[in-house]
Coordinates of C-alpha atoms in Angstrom, one line a residue:
M1 CA -28.1 8.6 -22.5
A2 CA -25.1 10.1 -24.3
T3 CA -22.6 7.7 -25.7
E4 CA -18.9 8.5 -25.9
L5 CA -16.7 6.9 -28.3
L6 CA -13.1 6.7 -27.9
L7 CA -11.0 6.3 -31.0
G8 CA -7.6 6.0 -32.5
G9 CA -5.7 4.3 -29.5
V10 CA -4.8 1.1 -28.1
V11 CA -7.4 -0.5 -25.6
Y12 CA -6.1 -3.2 -23.2
S13 CA -8.8 -5.7 -23.4
S14 CA -8.3 -9.4 -23.0
T15 CA -11.3 -10.6 -25.0
V16 CA -10.6 -7.8 -28.0
P17 CA -6.6 -7.8 -27.8
D18 CA -6.5 -5.7 -30.7
A19 CA -8.7 -3.2 -29.6
T20 CA -8.5 0.4 -30.7
A21 CA -12.1 1.8 -29.8
M22 CA -14.3 1.8 -26.7
A23 CA -18.1 2.9 -26.5
I24 CA -19.1 4.4 -22.8
T25 CA -22.9 5.0 -22.0
D26 CA -23.9 6.3 -18.6
G27 CA -20.7 5.2 -17.1
T28 CA -20.8 1.8 -18.3
V29 CA -18.4 0.1 -21.1
V30 CA -20.8 -0.8 -23.5
W31 CA -18.8 -1.9 -26.7
V32 CA -14.9 -2.5 -27.3
G33 CA -13.3 -3.0 -30.9
S34 CA -12.0 -1.5 -34.0
D35 CA -12.7 2.3 -35.0
K36 CA -14.7 1.5 -38.0
V37 CA -17.2 -0.9 -36.4
G38 CA -17.4 1.6 -33.4
R39 CA -18.5 4.7 -35.6
A40 CA -20.8 2.2 -37.3
L41 CA -22.5 0.8 -34.1
H42 CA -22.5 4.5 -32.4
P43 CA -23.5 7.1 -35.2
G44 CA -24.3 9.6 -32.7
A45 CA -21.5 9.5 -30.4
T46 CA -19.4 12.3 -29.0
E47 CA -15.8 11.2 -30.3
V48 CA -12.7 11.3 -28.5
D49 CA -9.4 11.2 -30.7
L50 CA -7.0 9.3 -28.5
G51 CA -4.1 9.9 -30.7
G52 CA -2.5 6.5 -30.3
R53 CA -2.5 6.7 -26.2
F54 CA -3.2 3.5 -24.0
V55 CA -6.1 3.0 -22.2
A56 CA -6.3 0.4 -19.5
P57 CA -8.3 0.0 -16.6
G58 CA -8.1 2.2 -13.5
F59 CA -5.5 1.1 -11.0
V60 CA -6.9 0.2 -7.3
D61 CA -4.3 0.9 -4.5
S62 CA -5.6 -1.2 -1.6
H63 CA -3.4 0.0 1.2
V64 CA -2.8 3.7 1.9
H65 CA -2.8 6.2 4.9
L66 CA -4.5 9.3 3.2
T67 CA -3.8 11.8 6.1
S68 CA -0.1 11.1 6.5
T69 CA 0.5 10.6 2.5
G70 CA -1.0 14.1 2.3
L71 CA 1.1 15.5 4.9
A72 CA 4.1 13.9 3.0
L73 CA 3.4 15.5 0.2
D74 CA 3.3 19.2 1.3
G75 CA 5.4 18.9 4.2
L76 CA 9.0 17.5 5.7
T77 CA 9.7 14.3 4.1
L78 CA 13.3 13.2 4.9
D79 CA 13.7 10.3 2.5
A80 CA 16.4 12.1 0.7
A81 CA 18.4 12.8 3.8
T82 CA 22.1 11.0 3.1
D83 CA 23.1 10.9 7.0
R84 CA 22.2 11.7 10.6
R85 CA 23.9 15.3 10.1
D86 CA 22.4 16.0 6.7
C87 CA 18.9 14.7 8.3
L88 CA 19.3 17.3 11.3
R89 CA 20.1 19.9 8.9
R90 CA 17.0 19.6 6.8
I91 CA 15.0 19.3 9.9
A92 CA 16.4 22.6 11.0
E93 CA 15.6 24.1 7.7
F94 CA 11.7 23.5 7.8
A95 CA 11.5 24.2 11.7
R96 CA 12.5 27.7 10.7
T97 CA 9.6 28.2 8.3
V98 CA 7.0 26.9 11.2
A99 CA 5.5 29.4 13.7
A100 CA 6.2 29.0 17.3
G101 CA 4.1 26.2 18.7
D102 CA 2.9 24.5 15.4
L103 CA 3.4 21.0 15.0
V104 CA 6.1 19.7 12.6
W105 CA 4.9 16.3 11.3
G106 CA 7.6 14.7 9.3
L107 CA 8.8 11.1 8.0
G108 CA 10.7 9.2 5.7
W109 CA 14.0 8.8 7.4
D110 CA 15.9 5.6 6.7
D111 CA 18.9 5.0 8.5
S112 CA 19.3 2.0 6.6
A113 CA 19.8 3.7 3.4
W114 CA 22.5 5.9 5.1
Q115 CA 24.9 2.8 5.2
H116 CA 25.8 2.8 1.2
A117 CA 28.3 5.2 1.6
D118 CA 31.7 5.3 3.5
G119 CA 32.6 7.8 6.0
I120 CA 29.0 8.7 7.1
D121 CA 27.3 9.3 10.2
R122 CA 25.1 6.3 10.5
R123 CA 23.2 6.7 13.7
H124 CA 20.0 8.0 13.8
P125 CA 19.3 11.5 15.7
T126 CA 18.3 11.2 19.1
T127 CA 15.8 13.4 21.1
A128 CA 18.5 15.7 22.4
E129 CA 20.1 16.5 19.2
L130 CA 16.6 16.7 17.5
D131 CA 15.8 19.7 20.2
E132 CA 18.9 21.4 19.4
V133 CA 17.4 22.1 16.0
V134 CA 13.9 22.7 16.8
G135 CA 13.6 24.2 20.1
H136 CA 10.2 24.1 21.7
L137 CA 8.2 22.9 18.9
P138 CA 6.3 19.7 19.0
V139 CA 8.0 17.4 16.3
Y140 CA 7.0 14.2 15.3
L141 CA 9.3 12.0 12.9
A142 CA 8.3 8.6 11.7
R143 CA 10.8 6.4 10.4
I144 CA 10.2 5.5 6.7
D145 CA 8.0 2.5 7.9
E146 CA 5.9 4.4 10.4
H147 CA 6.6 2.1 13.1
S148 CA 9.1 4.1 15.2
A149 CA 9.5 7.8 15.4
I150 CA 12.0 10.6 16.8
A151 CA 9.8 12.9 19.0
S152 CA 10.9 16.2 20.5
S153 CA 10.6 16.8 24.4
A154 CA 7.9 19.2 23.5
L155 CA 5.6 16.7 21.9
R156 CA 6.9 14.0 24.7
R157 CA 5.7 16.1 27.6
L158 CA 2.3 16.2 25.9
V159 CA 2.1 12.4 26.8
P160 CA 1.5 11.9 30.8
D161 CA 3.4 8.7 32.0
L162 CA 4.9 8.0 28.8
A163 CA 8.1 7.0 30.4
D164 CA 5.9 3.8 31.8
A165 CA 4.8 2.9 28.2
P166 CA 6.6 -0.3 26.5
G167 CA 8.8 0.7 23.6
Y168 CA 10.0 4.0 25.5
H169 CA 13.5 5.2 25.7
P170 CA 14.3 8.7 26.9
D171 CA 16.7 9.5 23.8
D172 CA 16.2 6.8 21.0
P173 CA 13.2 6.6 18.9
L174 CA 10.2 5.3 20.2
V175 CA 8.6 1.7 19.3
A176 CA 5.4 -0.1 20.4
D177 CA 2.9 1.4 22.9
A178 CA 5.3 4.5 23.3
H179 CA 5.3 5.7 19.6
H180 CA 1.5 5.0 19.5
L181 CA 1.0 7.5 22.2
V182 CA 3.1 10.0 20.7
R183 CA 1.7 9.8 17.4
A184 CA -1.8 10.2 18.8
A185 CA -0.5 13.2 20.5
A186 CA 0.7 14.4 17.2
R187 CA -2.5 13.6 15.4
S188 CA -4.2 15.8 18.5
L189 CA -2.4 19.0 17.2
L190 CA -3.6 18.6 13.6
T191 CA -6.7 20.8 13.0
P192 CA -9.8 19.7 10.7
A193 CA -8.8 21.9 7.9
Q194 CA -5.4 20.3 8.0
R195 CA -6.4 17.1 7.8
R196 CA -9.0 17.5 5.5
R197 CA -6.5 19.0 2.8
A198 CA -4.2 16.3 3.5
Q199 CA -6.8 13.9 2.6
V200 CA -7.7 15.6 -0.6
R201 CA -4.0 16.2 -1.6
A202 CA -3.7 12.6 -1.1
L203 CA -6.4 11.6 -3.6
D204 CA -5.6 13.8 -6.0
E205 CA -2.4 12.5 -6.2
A206 CA -3.6 8.8 -6.6
A207 CA -5.8 10.3 -9.2
A208 CA -2.5 11.8 -11.2
H209 CA -1.0 8.1 -11.3
G210 CA -4.4 6.5 -12.7
V211 CA -6.0 5.4 -9.6
V212 CA -9.5 5.4 -9.1
A213 CA -9.8 3.7 -5.9
V214 CA -8.0 3.3 -2.6
H215 CA -8.4 1.3 0.4
E216 CA -7.5 3.3 3.7
N217 CA -5.8 1.1 6.1
A218 CA -6.9 2.9 9.6
G219 CA -6.9 2.2 13.1
P220 CA -6.7 3.5 16.7
D221 CA -2.6 3.4 16.8
I222 CA -2.3 4.5 13.2
S223 CA -4.7 7.3 12.5
G224 CA -7.5 7.5 15.1
L225 CA -11.2 7.7 15.2
D226 CA -11.6 11.3 14.5
D227 CA -9.5 10.8 11.0
M228 CA -11.6 8.1 10.1
L229 CA -14.9 9.5 10.4
A230 CA -13.4 12.8 8.5
L231 CA -12.6 10.4 5.6
A232 CA -16.2 8.9 5.9
D233 CA -17.6 12.5 5.4
L234 CA -15.0 13.6 2.6
E235 CA -16.5 13.7 -0.8
H236 CA -14.0 12.8 -3.7
P237 CA -14.4 11.3 -6.8
V238 CA -11.7 8.6 -6.4
Q239 CA -13.6 5.9 -4.2
V240 CA -12.2 5.1 -1.0
R241 CA -13.2 2.0 1.1
R242 CA -12.2 2.2 4.7
Y243 CA -10.6 -0.3 7.1
W244 CA -10.4 -0.2 10.8
G245 CA -7.9 -2.4 12.6
Q246 CA -9.4 -3.2 16.0
A247 CA -10.0 -6.8 17.3
V248 CA -13.1 -8.0 18.0
A249 CA -14.1 -11.0 20.2
D250 CA -17.5 -11.8 18.8
A251 CA -19.9 -10.9 16.0
E252 CA -22.2 -8.6 18.0
Q253 CA -19.0 -6.8 18.7
A254 CA -17.9 -6.7 15.1
R255 CA -21.0 -5.3 13.8
E256 CA -21.2 -2.7 16.8
L257 CA -17.7 -1.3 15.8
L258 CA -18.5 -1.1 11.9
T259 CA -21.3 1.3 13.1
I260 CA -19.3 3.6 15.2
T261 CA -16.2 3.6 12.6
R262 CA -18.2 3.8 9.7
A263 CA -15.8 1.0 8.4
D264 CA -16.3 -1.3 5.3
G265 CA -14.2 -4.0 7.2
L266 CA -12.3 -4.8 10.0
A267 CA -8.9 -5.5 8.4
G268 CA -6.1 -3.2 7.2
D269 CA -3.5 -2.1 10.1
L270 CA -4.9 -4.5 13.0
F271 CA -1.2 -5.0 14.0
I272 CA 0.0 -8.5 15.0
D273 CA 3.7 -7.3 14.7
G274 CA 5.4 -4.3 13.6
A275 CA 8.2 -3.7 10.8
I276 CA 11.2 -4.8 9.9
G277 CA 13.3 -1.5 9.6
S278 CA 12.1 -0.6 13.1
H279 CA 13.2 -4.0 14.4
T280 CA 9.5 -4.7 15.5
A281 CA 8.5 -7.4 13.0
W282 CA 8.1 -10.2 14.9
L283 CA 10.8 -13.0 13.8
S284 CA 11.1 -16.8 14.7
A285 CA 15.0 -16.0 15.3
P286 CA 16.6 -12.6 16.7
Y287 CA 17.5 -10.0 14.2
T288 CA 20.9 -10.4 12.1
D289 CA 21.8 -6.9 13.2
A290 CA 20.5 -7.0 16.9
P291 CA 20.6 -10.6 18.2
G292 CA 18.9 -9.1 21.4
T293 CA 15.5 -8.6 20.0
S294 CA 13.1 -10.6 17.9
G295 CA 10.4 -8.1 17.3
I296 CA 7.1 -7.4 18.8
S297 CA 4.0 -9.4 19.0
Y298 CA 1.0 -7.1 19.6
L299 CA -1.9 -9.8 19.3
D300 CA -1.8 -13.4 21.0
Y301 CA -3.1 -16.6 18.9
H302 CA -6.5 -16.3 20.7
Q303 CA -7.2 -12.5 19.8
V304 CA -6.2 -13.3 16.1
R305 CA -8.6 -16.5 16.2
D306 CA -11.2 -14.7 18.0
H307 CA -11.2 -11.9 15.4
V308 CA -11.4 -14.2 12.2
R309 CA -14.3 -16.0 13.6
A310 CA -16.5 -13.3 14.8
C311 CA -15.8 -11.5 11.4
T312 CA -16.5 -14.4 9.5
Q313 CA -19.9 -15.1 11.7
A314 CA -20.7 -11.3 10.8
G315 CA -20.1 -11.8 7.2
V316 CA -17.4 -8.9 7.9
Q317 CA -14.3 -8.8 5.8
A318 CA -11.3 -9.2 8.6
G319 CA -7.6 -9.0 8.1
F320 CA -4.0 -7.9 9.7
H321 CA -1.0 -6.3 9.4
V322 CA 1.5 -9.2 9.4
I323 CA 5.3 -9.0 8.7
G324 CA 7.5 -11.3 10.3
D325 CA 7.5 -15.0 9.9
A326 CA 6.6 -15.6 13.8
A327 CA 3.4 -13.6 13.3
T328 CA 2.8 -15.2 10.0
E329 CA 3.0 -18.8 11.7
L330 CA 0.5 -17.3 14.4
V331 CA -1.9 -16.1 11.6
V332 CA -2.3 -19.1 9.6
A333 CA -2.4 -21.5 12.5
A334 CA -5.8 -19.4 13.4
F335 CA -7.1 -19.9 10.0
D336 CA -5.9 -23.6 9.8
E337 CA -8.1 -24.1 13.4
L338 CA -11.1 -22.0 11.8
A339 CA -11.2 -23.9 8.8
A340 CA -12.0 -27.1 10.5
E341 CA -14.4 -25.3 12.7
L342 CA -16.2 -23.1 10.4
G343 CA -15.6 -24.5 6.9
T344 CA -13.4 -23.2 4.0
P345 CA -16.4 -21.6 2.3
A346 CA -17.5 -19.5 5.5
L347 CA -14.0 -18.1 5.3
A348 CA -13.3 -17.6 1.5
R349 CA -16.8 -16.0 1.1
C350 CA -15.6 -12.8 3.6
A351 CA -12.3 -12.5 1.3
H352 CA -10.1 -12.0 4.7
R353 CA -6.7 -10.1 3.8
L354 CA -3.2 -9.9 5.4
E355 CA -1.4 -6.9 4.8
H356 CA 2.2 -7.2 3.8
A357 CA 2.6 -11.0 4.3
E358 CA 6.4 -10.6 3.3
M359 CA 7.4 -13.9 5.2
V360 CA 5.0 -16.8 4.1
T361 CA 6.3 -20.2 3.3
A362 CA 4.7 -22.6 0.9
T363 CA 2.9 -24.5 3.3
Q364 CA 1.4 -21.5 4.6
A365 CA 0.3 -20.3 1.4
Q366 CA -1.4 -23.4 0.9
T367 CA -3.6 -23.0 4.1
L368 CA -4.1 -19.7 3.1
A369 CA -5.3 -20.2 -0.6
R370 CA -7.6 -23.0 0.7
C371 CA -9.1 -20.3 3.1
G372 CA -9.4 -17.7 0.3
V373 CA -7.3 -15.5 2.1
L374 CA -5.7 -12.3 0.0
A375 CA -2.2 -11.1 0.2
S376 CA -2.1 -7.2 -0.1
M377 CA 1.6 -6.6 -0.9
Q378 CA 3.9 -4.1 -1.7
P379 CA 6.6 -4.6 -4.5
L380 CA 8.2 -1.4 -4.1
F381 CA 9.5 -2.6 -0.6
D382 CA 11.4 -4.9 -2.5
A383 CA 12.4 -2.1 -4.9
A384 CA 13.9 -0.2 -1.5
W385 CA 14.9 -2.6 0.4
G386 CA 15.6 -6.3 -1.5
G387 CA 19.1 -5.4 -2.8
P388 CA 22.2 -7.3 -1.8
D389 CA 23.3 -4.7 0.8
D390 CA 20.2 -3.3 1.4
L391 CA 17.7 -3.3 4.9
Y392 CA 16.6 -6.7 4.6
V393 CA 19.8 -8.4 4.3
Q394 CA 20.9 -5.8 6.9
R395 CA 18.4 -6.8 9.4
L396 CA 17.8 -10.6 8.6
G397 CA 20.9 -11.8 6.8
R398 CA 21.3 -13.0 3.5
D399 CA 19.3 -16.5 3.4
R400 CA 16.3 -15.0 5.5
A401 CA 16.1 -11.8 3.0
A402 CA 16.1 -13.8 -0.1
G403 CA 12.6 -15.3 0.4
L404 CA 10.8 -12.2 1.1
N405 CA 8.2 -10.9 -1.0
D406 CA 7.7 -14.1 -3.0
F407 CA 4.9 -13.0 -5.3
A408 CA 5.7 -16.1 -7.6
M409 CA 5.3 -18.6 -5.1
L410 CA 1.9 -17.1 -3.7
A411 CA 0.4 -16.9 -7.0
R412 CA 1.6 -20.5 -8.3
T413 CA 0.0 -21.5 -4.9
G414 CA -3.3 -19.6 -5.3
V415 CA -3.3 -17.0 -3.1
P416 CA -5.0 -14.1 -4.7
L417 CA -2.6 -10.7 -4.8
S418 CA -3.6 -7.2 -4.7
F419 CA -0.8 -4.7 -5.0
S420 CA -0.6 -1.4 -3.1
S421 CA 2.0 1.3 -1.9
D422 CA 1.3 1.5 1.7
A423 CA 1.6 5.2 1.0
P424 CA 3.4 7.1 2.5
V425 CA 5.9 4.5 2.8
T426 CA 6.2 4.0 -0.7
P427 CA 4.8 6.5 -3.3
V428 CA 1.2 5.9 -4.8
D429 CA 2.8 4.9 -8.4
P430 CA 1.5 1.8 -10.1
W431 CA 3.4 1.4 -12.7
S432 CA 6.5 1.5 -10.6
T433 CA 4.8 -0.8 -8.3
I434 CA 4.5 -3.2 -11.6
R435 CA 7.8 -3.1 -12.5
A436 CA 9.0 -3.8 -9.1
A437 CA 7.2 -7.0 -9.0
V438 CA 8.5 -7.9 -12.5
H439 CA 12.0 -7.2 -11.7
H440 CA 12.2 -8.3 -8.1
H441 CA 15.8 -8.6 -6.6
Q442 CA 15.5 -12.4 -6.4
P443 CA 14.2 -13.3 -10.0
R444 CA 12.6 -16.7 -8.9
N445 CA 10.2 -14.4 -6.4
A446 CA 8.9 -12.4 -9.6
I447 CA 6.0 -12.5 -11.4
S448 CA 4.7 -11.5 -15.0
A449 CA 3.8 -8.0 -16.0
R450 CA 0.2 -9.5 -16.7
G451 CA 0.3 -11.0 -13.5
A452 CA 1.5 -7.8 -11.6
F453 CA -1.2 -5.5 -13.6
A454 CA -3.9 -7.7 -12.6
A455 CA -2.8 -7.6 -9.0
C456 CA -3.1 -3.6 -9.4
T457 CA -6.4 -3.6 -11.0
R458 CA -9.0 -6.6 -10.7
G459 CA -6.7 -7.8 -7.5
G460 CA -7.5 -4.5 -5.8
W461 CA -11.2 -4.7 -6.5
R462 CA -11.3 -8.2 -5.1
A463 CA -9.5 -7.4 -2.3
G464 CA -12.1 -4.9 -1.4
G465 CA -14.7 -7.6 -1.9
V466 CA -15.8 -6.9 -5.5
N467 CA -15.3 -10.0 -7.6
D468 CA -17.9 -9.8 -10.0
G469 CA -16.0 -10.7 -13.2
L470 CA -16.2 -7.2 -14.9
T471 CA -14.9 -4.5 -12.4
G472 CA -11.4 -3.8 -13.3
T473 CA -11.7 -4.8 -16.9
L474 CA -12.6 -2.9 -19.8
E475 CA -15.1 -5.5 -21.3
A476 CA -18.9 -4.5 -22.2
G477 CA -20.9 -4.0 -18.9
A478 CA -18.0 -3.1 -16.9
P479 CA -17.9 0.0 -14.9
A480 CA -15.9 2.8 -17.1
S481 CA -13.1 3.0 -14.5
Y482 CA -10.1 3.7 -16.8
A483 CA -7.0 6.1 -17.3
I484 CA -5.5 7.0 -20.7
W485 CA -1.7 7.0 -20.8
E486 CA 1.2 8.2 -22.9
V487 CA 3.3 5.3 -23.7
D488 CA 6.6 4.8 -25.7
D489 CA 6.5 0.9 -26.3
L490 CA 3.9 -1.9 -25.9
V491 CA 5.1 -5.3 -25.4
V492 CA 4.3 -8.7 -24.3
A493 CA 6.2 -10.2 -22.0
G494 CA 6.4 -13.2 -19.5
S495 CA 8.0 -13.5 -16.4
H496 CA 10.6 -16.2 -17.7
E497 CA 12.1 -17.5 -20.9
N498 CA 9.6 -20.4 -21.4
V499 CA 6.6 -17.8 -21.2
Q500 CA 8.1 -15.4 -23.5
R501 CA 8.8 -18.1 -26.3
W502 CA 4.7 -18.3 -26.8
S503 CA 3.3 -14.9 -25.3
T504 CA 5.3 -12.8 -27.6
D505 CA 4.0 -14.6 -30.7
P506 CA 1.3 -12.4 -32.4
R507 CA -1.1 -15.5 -32.4
S508 CA -1.0 -16.0 -28.7
R509 CA -3.4 -12.9 -29.1
V510 CA -2.2 -11.6 -25.6
P511 CA -3.1 -8.0 -25.1
A512 CA 0.5 -6.0 -24.7
L513 CA 1.3 -3.7 -21.9
P514 CA 3.8 -0.9 -21.6
D515 CA 7.5 -1.8 -21.1
V516 CA 8.2 -1.7 -17.5
A517 CA 12.1 -2.8 -18.3
P518 CA 14.6 -1.1 -16.1
G519 CA 15.3 2.2 -17.7
A520 CA 12.2 2.4 -19.9
R521 CA 10.2 5.2 -19.6
L522 CA 7.0 4.6 -17.5
P523 CA 3.6 5.6 -18.8
E524 CA 2.3 9.1 -17.8
C525 CA -1.1 9.7 -17.2
V526 CA -3.2 12.1 -19.6
R527 CA -6.5 11.3 -17.8
T528 CA -8.3 9.1 -15.4
V529 CA -12.3 8.2 -15.4
H530 CA -13.7 6.6 -12.5
A531 CA -17.8 5.1 -13.4
G532 CA -18.1 7.6 -16.5
T533 CA -16.6 10.9 -14.3
V534 CA -13.3 12.4 -14.6
V535 CA -11.3 12.6 -11.8
Y536 CA -7.9 13.7 -13.3
A537 CA -7.2 15.6 -16.5
R538 CA -3.5 16.5 -17.2
D539 CA -3.5 20.5 -18.3
D540 CA -2.6 19.8 -21.7
A541 CA -4.9 16.8 -22.2

């Protein structure tokens, strides 16, 4: 068994905070310490000069949609559109590059962002306007949150009885069941080769950002069974944990569904509600900018409770997509009832999880913590939509918006956190994720850089059911899953002034992290290694 000895860098280790070297044997970290001692202990090792670079545990992105992420990376994205006219112009330009009859899969349009300039056209494109620029092409254009979409007439015609589906409108974006139907029709036009290229492209992109593992959040309405099975057969050095979001009524059905889907758990995008941007997150009071609606609920109380009970009895990880406060109230009530019925140890052993969990009260967090429920959250949501004039304020008003994504409260209450991207909604970019968590638009909701880093590493493994105390660290005995980074400055900083007074003192022996302050250059990945295998290497590495 050959040993590789990394020397001359900065190794992030909680047990050896001033480490400069690390030894790896057969895909496992066997030692961490100083250069001199490393050479003495491993005289026959292959030496790698880090050149002062920073070495840290590899990241885990605990909520992604690989196929749509890959399609976005190489296809039509509309996040840079400035208004309706610009959006249609970009669609028309892309459509001219597409062969007759081929699918146009686009995403990323965000009409809420079009309200930051005066004199712009704030209205989203209609189906009629889309048809004018794409002709007879089947076109699917998901809103940035992927919970509503504009669809061309050519695509709509592929769905029999679409007009009878809840969420249908003849000209406006489709939501709810109507959206799920046109999304399925669009997926059916993808070839297996296109799907595979998209999945590989997304995983390659993750590896280039220091990510060694991802959690695919699949389901019948988001990606479909064909996509799930194709992903199960895909060979890629980035580890993929697969979740299937479909409710079950009993333990036998849970086990059977795992076999059919080849999933690792029945969590992920099992929708209780939708998204704030599409007015489909389920609220207890109407939307500020749409007083006629409070969103959509896809599951009732009994379905939620029975799903968690069934998965717990089967020893399977369960979970839900939950954003609105009414949706949160429903799922927390179900966990509260099951805690009395099954006991909190039985629930906690399964590490059930909630995706997004944007509107949670302190009292609700106490119930979730008691039941061992994890929160898989996306700090880049706040970065994109948490500003004083951004989407959250537009949709919910200032008072409700101020309480969204309260990482500090959840962590303080004892709810385990796992941070992710929900790619393609936001990019796979862990250091930007950490920056967003540390510099939340509401400072009281922010957490420290160390807390955010843990949520992107150990927290991600824990969300996937791995909680051995070593995975996600660089300590002796841990899997050699790490990334090497070029950084400008390493700092020790707490989430507020009182913490900083002690944690920045060198005597605290707290390992430093890259500076994620606004304006600081974020780390650049040089190499990513998972279980001893190189999954990404920069060309000049």
